[in-house]
mmCIF file of C-alpha atoms in Angstrom:
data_model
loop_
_atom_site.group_PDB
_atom_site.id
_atom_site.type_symbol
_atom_site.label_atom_id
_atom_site.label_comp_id
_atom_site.label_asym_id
_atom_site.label_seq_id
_atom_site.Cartn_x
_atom_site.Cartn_y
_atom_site.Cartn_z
ATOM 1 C CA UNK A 1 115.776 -99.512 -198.437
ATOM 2 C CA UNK A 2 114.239 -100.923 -201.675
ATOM 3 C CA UNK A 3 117.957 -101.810 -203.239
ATOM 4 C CA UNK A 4 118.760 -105.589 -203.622
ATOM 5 C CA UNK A 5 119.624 -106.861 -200.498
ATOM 6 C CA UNK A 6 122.474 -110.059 -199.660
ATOM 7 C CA UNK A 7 122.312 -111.605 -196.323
ATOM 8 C CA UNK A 8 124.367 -112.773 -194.836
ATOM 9 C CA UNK A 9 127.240 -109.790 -195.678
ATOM 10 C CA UNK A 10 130.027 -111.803 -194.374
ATOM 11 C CA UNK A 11 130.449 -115.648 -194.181
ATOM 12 C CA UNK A 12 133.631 -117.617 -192.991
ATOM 13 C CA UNK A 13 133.244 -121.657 -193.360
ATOM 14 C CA UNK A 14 135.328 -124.479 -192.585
ATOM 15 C CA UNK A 15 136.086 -126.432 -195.787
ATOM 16 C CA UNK A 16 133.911 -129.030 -196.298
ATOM 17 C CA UNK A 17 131.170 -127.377 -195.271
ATOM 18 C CA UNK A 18 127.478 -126.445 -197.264
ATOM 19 C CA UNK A 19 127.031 -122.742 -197.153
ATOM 20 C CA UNK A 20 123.576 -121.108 -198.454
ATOM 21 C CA UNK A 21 123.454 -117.457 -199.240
ATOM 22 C CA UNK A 22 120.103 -115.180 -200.232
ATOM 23 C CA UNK A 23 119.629 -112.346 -202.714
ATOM 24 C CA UNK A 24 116.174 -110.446 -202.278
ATOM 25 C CA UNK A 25 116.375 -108.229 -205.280
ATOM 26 C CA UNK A 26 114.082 -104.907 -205.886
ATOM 27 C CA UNK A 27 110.687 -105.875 -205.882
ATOM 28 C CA UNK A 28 109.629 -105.203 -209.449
ATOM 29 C CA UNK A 29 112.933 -106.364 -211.316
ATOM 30 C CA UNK A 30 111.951 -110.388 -212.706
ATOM 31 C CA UNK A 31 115.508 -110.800 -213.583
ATOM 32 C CA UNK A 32 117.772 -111.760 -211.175
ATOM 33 C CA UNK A 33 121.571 -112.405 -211.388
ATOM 34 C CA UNK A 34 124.548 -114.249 -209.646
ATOM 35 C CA UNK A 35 128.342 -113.333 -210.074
ATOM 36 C CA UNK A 36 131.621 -114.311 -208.511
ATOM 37 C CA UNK A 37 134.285 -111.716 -207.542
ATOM 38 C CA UNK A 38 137.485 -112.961 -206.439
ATOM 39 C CA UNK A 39 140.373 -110.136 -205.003
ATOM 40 C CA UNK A 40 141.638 -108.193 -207.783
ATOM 41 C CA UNK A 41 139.377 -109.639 -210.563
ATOM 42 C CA UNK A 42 136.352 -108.312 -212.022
ATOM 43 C CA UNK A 43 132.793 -110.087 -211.760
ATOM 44 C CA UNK A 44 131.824 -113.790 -213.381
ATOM 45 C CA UNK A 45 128.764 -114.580 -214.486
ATOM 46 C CA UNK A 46 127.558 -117.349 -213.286
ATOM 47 C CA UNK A 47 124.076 -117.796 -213.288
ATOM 48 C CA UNK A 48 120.444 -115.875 -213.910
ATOM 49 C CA UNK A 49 116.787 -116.115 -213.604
ATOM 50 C CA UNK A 50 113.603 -114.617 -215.488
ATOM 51 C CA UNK A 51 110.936 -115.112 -212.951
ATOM 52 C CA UNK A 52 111.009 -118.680 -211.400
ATOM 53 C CA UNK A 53 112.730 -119.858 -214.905
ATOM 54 C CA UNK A 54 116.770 -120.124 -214.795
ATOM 55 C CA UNK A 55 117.251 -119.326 -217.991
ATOM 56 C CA UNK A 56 121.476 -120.317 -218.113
ATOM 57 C CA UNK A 57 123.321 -122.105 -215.495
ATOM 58 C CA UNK A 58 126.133 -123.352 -217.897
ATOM 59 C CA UNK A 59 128.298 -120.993 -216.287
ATOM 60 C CA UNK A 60 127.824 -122.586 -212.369
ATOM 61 C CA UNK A 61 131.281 -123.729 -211.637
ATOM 62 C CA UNK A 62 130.920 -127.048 -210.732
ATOM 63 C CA UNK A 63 128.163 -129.207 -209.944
ATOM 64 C CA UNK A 64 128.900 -127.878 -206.070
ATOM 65 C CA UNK A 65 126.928 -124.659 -206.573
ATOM 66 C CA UNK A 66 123.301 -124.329 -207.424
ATOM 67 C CA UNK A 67 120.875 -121.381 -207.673
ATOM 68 C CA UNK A 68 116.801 -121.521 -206.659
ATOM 69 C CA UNK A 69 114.588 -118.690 -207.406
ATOM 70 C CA UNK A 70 111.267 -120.454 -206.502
ATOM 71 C CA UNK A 71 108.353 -118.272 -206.171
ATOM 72 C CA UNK A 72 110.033 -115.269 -208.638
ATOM 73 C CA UNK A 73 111.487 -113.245 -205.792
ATOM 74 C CA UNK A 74 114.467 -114.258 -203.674
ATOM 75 C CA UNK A 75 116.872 -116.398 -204.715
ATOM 76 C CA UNK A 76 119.575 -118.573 -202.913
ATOM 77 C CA UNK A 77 122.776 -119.862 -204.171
ATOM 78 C CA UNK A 78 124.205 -123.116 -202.274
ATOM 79 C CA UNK A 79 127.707 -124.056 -202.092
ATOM 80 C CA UNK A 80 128.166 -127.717 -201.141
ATOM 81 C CA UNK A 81 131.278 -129.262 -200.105
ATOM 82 C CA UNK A 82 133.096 -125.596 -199.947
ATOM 83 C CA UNK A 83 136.706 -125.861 -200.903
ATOM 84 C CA UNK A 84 139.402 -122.666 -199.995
ATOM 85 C CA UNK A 85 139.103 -121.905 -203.944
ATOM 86 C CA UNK A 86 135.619 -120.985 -203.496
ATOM 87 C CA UNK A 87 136.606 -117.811 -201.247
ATOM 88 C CA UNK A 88 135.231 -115.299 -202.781
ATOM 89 C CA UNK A 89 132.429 -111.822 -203.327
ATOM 90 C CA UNK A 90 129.233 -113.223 -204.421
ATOM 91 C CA UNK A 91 127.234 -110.775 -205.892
ATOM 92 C CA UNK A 92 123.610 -110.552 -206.876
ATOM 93 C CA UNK A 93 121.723 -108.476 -209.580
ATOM 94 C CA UNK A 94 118.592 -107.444 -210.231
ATOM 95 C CA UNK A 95 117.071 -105.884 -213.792
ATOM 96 C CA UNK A 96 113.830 -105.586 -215.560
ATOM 97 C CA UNK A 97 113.371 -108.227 -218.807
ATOM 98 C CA UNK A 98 114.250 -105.814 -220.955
ATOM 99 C CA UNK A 99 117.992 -105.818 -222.250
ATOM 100 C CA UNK A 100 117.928 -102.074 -222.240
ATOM 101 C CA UNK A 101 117.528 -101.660 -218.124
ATOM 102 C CA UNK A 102 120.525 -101.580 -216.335
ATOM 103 C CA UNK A 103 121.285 -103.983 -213.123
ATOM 104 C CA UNK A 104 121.585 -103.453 -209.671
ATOM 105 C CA UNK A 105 124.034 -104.611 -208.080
ATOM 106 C CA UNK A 106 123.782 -105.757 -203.656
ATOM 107 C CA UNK A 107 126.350 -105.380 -201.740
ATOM 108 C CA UNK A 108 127.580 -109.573 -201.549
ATOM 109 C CA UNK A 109 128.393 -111.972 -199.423
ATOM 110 C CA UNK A 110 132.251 -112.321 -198.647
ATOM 111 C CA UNK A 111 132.754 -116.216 -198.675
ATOM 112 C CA UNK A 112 135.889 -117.316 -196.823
ATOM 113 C CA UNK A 113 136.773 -120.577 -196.293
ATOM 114 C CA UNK A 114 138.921 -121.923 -193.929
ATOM 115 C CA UNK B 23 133.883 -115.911 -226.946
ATOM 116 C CA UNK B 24 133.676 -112.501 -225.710
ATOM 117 C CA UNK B 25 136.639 -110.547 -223.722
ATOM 118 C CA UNK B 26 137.291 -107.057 -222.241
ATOM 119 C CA UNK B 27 140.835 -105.604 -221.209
ATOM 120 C CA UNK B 28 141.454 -102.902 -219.434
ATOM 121 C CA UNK B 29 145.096 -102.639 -219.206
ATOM 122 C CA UNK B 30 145.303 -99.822 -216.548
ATOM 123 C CA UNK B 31 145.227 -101.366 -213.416
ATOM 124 C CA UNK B 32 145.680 -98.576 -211.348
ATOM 125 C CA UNK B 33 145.631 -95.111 -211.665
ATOM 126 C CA UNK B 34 146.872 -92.201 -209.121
ATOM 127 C CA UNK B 35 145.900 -88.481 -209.777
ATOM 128 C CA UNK B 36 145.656 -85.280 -208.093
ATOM 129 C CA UNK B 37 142.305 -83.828 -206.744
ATOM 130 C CA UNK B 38 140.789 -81.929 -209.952
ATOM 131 C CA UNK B 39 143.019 -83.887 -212.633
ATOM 132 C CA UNK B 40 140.951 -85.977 -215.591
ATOM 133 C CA UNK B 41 141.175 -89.645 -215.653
ATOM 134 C CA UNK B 42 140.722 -91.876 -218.790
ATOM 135 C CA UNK B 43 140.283 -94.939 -218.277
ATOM 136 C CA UNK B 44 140.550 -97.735 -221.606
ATOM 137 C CA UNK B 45 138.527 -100.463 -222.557
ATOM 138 C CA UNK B 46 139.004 -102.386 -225.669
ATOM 139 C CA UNK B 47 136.384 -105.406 -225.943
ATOM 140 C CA UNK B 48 136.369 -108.519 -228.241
ATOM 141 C CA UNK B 49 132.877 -110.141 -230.083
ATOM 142 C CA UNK B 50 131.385 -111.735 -232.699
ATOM 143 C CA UNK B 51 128.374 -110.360 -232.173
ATOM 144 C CA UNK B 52 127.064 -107.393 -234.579
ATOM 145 C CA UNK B 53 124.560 -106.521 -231.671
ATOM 146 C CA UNK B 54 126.310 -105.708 -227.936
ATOM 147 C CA UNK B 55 126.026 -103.204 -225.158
ATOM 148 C CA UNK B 56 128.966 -101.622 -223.292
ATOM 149 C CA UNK B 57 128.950 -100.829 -219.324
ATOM 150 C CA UNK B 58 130.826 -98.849 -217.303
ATOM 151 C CA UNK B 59 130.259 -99.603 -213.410
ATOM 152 C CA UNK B 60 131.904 -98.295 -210.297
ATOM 153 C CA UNK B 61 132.452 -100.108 -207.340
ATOM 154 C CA UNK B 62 133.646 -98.199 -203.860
ATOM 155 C CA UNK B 63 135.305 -99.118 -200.898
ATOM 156 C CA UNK B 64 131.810 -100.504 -199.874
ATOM 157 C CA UNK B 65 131.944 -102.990 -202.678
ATOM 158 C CA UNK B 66 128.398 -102.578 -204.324
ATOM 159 C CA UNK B 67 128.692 -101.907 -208.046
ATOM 160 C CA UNK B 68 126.904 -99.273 -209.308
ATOM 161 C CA UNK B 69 125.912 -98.624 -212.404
ATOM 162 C CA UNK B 70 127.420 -95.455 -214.729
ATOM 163 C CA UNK B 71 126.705 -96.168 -217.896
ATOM 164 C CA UNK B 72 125.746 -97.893 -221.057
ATOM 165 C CA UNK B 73 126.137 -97.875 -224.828
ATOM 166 C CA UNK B 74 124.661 -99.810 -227.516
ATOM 167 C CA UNK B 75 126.752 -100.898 -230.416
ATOM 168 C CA UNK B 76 124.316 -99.277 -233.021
ATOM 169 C CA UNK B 77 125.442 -95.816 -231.080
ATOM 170 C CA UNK B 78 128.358 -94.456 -231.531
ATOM 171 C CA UNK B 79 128.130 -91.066 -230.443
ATOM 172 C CA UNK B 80 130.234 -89.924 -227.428
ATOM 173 C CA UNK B 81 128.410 -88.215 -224.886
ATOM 174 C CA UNK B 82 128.872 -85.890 -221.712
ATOM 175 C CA UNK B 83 127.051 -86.678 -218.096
ATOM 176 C CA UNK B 84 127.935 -84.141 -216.204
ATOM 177 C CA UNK B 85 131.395 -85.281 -215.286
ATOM 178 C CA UNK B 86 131.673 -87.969 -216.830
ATOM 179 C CA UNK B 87 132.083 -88.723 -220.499
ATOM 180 C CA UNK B 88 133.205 -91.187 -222.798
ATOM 181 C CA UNK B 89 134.360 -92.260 -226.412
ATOM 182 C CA UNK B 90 133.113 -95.375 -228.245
ATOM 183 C CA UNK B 91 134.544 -96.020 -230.895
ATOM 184 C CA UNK B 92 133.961 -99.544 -232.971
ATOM 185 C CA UNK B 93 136.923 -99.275 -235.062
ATOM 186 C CA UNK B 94 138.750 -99.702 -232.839
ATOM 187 C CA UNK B 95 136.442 -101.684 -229.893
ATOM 188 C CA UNK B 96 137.451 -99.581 -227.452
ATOM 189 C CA UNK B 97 135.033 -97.914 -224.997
ATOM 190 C CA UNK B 98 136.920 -94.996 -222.822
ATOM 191 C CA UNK B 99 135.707 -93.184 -219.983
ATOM 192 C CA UNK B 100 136.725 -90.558 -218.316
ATOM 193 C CA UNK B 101 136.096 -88.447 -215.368
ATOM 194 C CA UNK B 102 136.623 -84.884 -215.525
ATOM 195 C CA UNK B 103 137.917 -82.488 -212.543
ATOM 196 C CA UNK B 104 138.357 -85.920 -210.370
ATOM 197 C CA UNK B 105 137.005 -85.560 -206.846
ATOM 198 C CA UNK B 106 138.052 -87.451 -203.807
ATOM 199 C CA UNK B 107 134.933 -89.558 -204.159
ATOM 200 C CA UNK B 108 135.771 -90.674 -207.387
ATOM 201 C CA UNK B 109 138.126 -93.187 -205.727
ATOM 202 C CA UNK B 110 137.007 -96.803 -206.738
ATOM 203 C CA UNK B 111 137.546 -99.504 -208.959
ATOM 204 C CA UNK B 112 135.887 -98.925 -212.279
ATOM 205 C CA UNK B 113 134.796 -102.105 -214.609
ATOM 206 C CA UNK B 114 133.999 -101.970 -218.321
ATOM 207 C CA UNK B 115 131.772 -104.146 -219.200
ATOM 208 C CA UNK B 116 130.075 -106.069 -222.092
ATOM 209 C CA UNK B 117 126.696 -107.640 -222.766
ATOM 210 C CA UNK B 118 125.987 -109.625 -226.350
ATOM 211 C CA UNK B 119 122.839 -111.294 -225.142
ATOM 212 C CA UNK B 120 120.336 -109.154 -225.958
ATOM 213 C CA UNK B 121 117.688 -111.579 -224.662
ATOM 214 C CA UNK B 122 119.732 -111.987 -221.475
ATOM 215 C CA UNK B 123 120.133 -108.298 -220.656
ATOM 216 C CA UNK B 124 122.916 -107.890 -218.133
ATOM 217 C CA UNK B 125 124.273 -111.509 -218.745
ATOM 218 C CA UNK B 126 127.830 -109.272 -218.492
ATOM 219 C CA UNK B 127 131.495 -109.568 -218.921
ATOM 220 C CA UNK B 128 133.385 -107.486 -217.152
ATOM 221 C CA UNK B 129 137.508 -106.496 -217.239
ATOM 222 C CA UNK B 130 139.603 -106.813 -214.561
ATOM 223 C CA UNK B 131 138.925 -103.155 -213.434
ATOM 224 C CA UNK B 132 141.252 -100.499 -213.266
ATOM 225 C CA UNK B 133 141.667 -98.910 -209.723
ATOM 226 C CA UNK B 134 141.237 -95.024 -209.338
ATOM 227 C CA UNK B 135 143.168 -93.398 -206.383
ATOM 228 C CA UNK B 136 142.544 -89.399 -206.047
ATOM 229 C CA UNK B 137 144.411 -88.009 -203.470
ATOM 230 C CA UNK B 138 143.852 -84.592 -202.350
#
């Protein structure tokens, strides 16, 4: 399979908690993105990388979450402190640099806190 | 800031019916790209397809087809002789960051229910 990959799929958490999920996009794509789906809604940006570089993380939201990309390929997004608001799809993209090539989308991680 | 609406939430249609879905979109920008992306059951988006704003010429893909028109800033899609398969939530979606590629906004969705 050389789509992007999410692991784990599914996560359930007790509030309070620090989660950590991974993206491993497709191998050539440098870009790499994070969005937040919650039931009903439509994706939010929140986050993306160009290589190692995160190029915008304005859109985080709050100073709970934060993104690493460190050698260019995977990437993990950390939740600390997880709060029942932060339930949610987390999605991850991949593209080339180029603004032209679309993304790919994995299949996210289904955040539930409890 | 930019915004996209889709006001259609859901839509139910008969096996072999069209669907046309609306998008209207709001920027500042002079320089954008439009998305359409479909997301099944399974939940992974997938891509459909994408306009520039420099491009305003409405197209056909086999089924699917759609009408861009800056006027107005809408950018409508439809789906011609629906299938069953064609069930899914469908986004529209918006990117002004040229530099930042798929830096996207998307709608709310509008949710596509063929029954046969």
């Amino acid at each position: 399979d050389t789509g992007v990959s999410q692991d784990p799929r599914h996560k359930i958490t007790k509030r309070g908690q620090n989660v950590t999920f991974r993206c491993d996009p497709i191998s050539e794509h440098n870009r790499l993105y994070w969005y937040r789906q919650t039931l009903g809604q439509g994706p939010e940006f929140l986050t993306y990388f160009q290589n190692e570089a995160q190029l915008e993380k304005s859109r985080l939201l709050s100073d709970r979450f934060s993104a690493e990309r460190p050698k260019g390929s995977f990437s993990t997004l950390e939740i600390q402190r997880t709060e029942q608001g932060d339930s949610a799809m987390y999605l991850c993209a991949s593209s080339l640099d180029l603004g032209r090539n679309e993304a790919f989308f994995g299949q996210g991680t289904r955040l539930t806190v409890v | 800031a930019q915004k996209v609406t889709q006001a259609q939430t859901e839509i139910s249609v008969v096996e072999k019916e069209d669907v046309t879905l609306d998008c209207v979109y709001e920027t500042r920008d002079t320089t954008y790209y439009l998305f359409w992306y479909k997301q099944p059951p399974s939940g992974e988006l997938v891509f459909l397809i994408r306009r520039n704003s420099f491009d305003e010429q409405n197209e056909i893909s086999g089924r699917y087809s759609w009408n861009f028109q800056k006027s107005t800033s809408s950018f409508n899609f439809t789906i011609t002789a629906s299938q069953v398969v064609d069930s899914a939530v469908y986004f529209c979606a918006l990117s002004e960051d040229r530099a930042a590629g798929n830096k996207l906004t998307f709608g709310g969705g509008t949710r596509v229910l063929v029954k046969p």
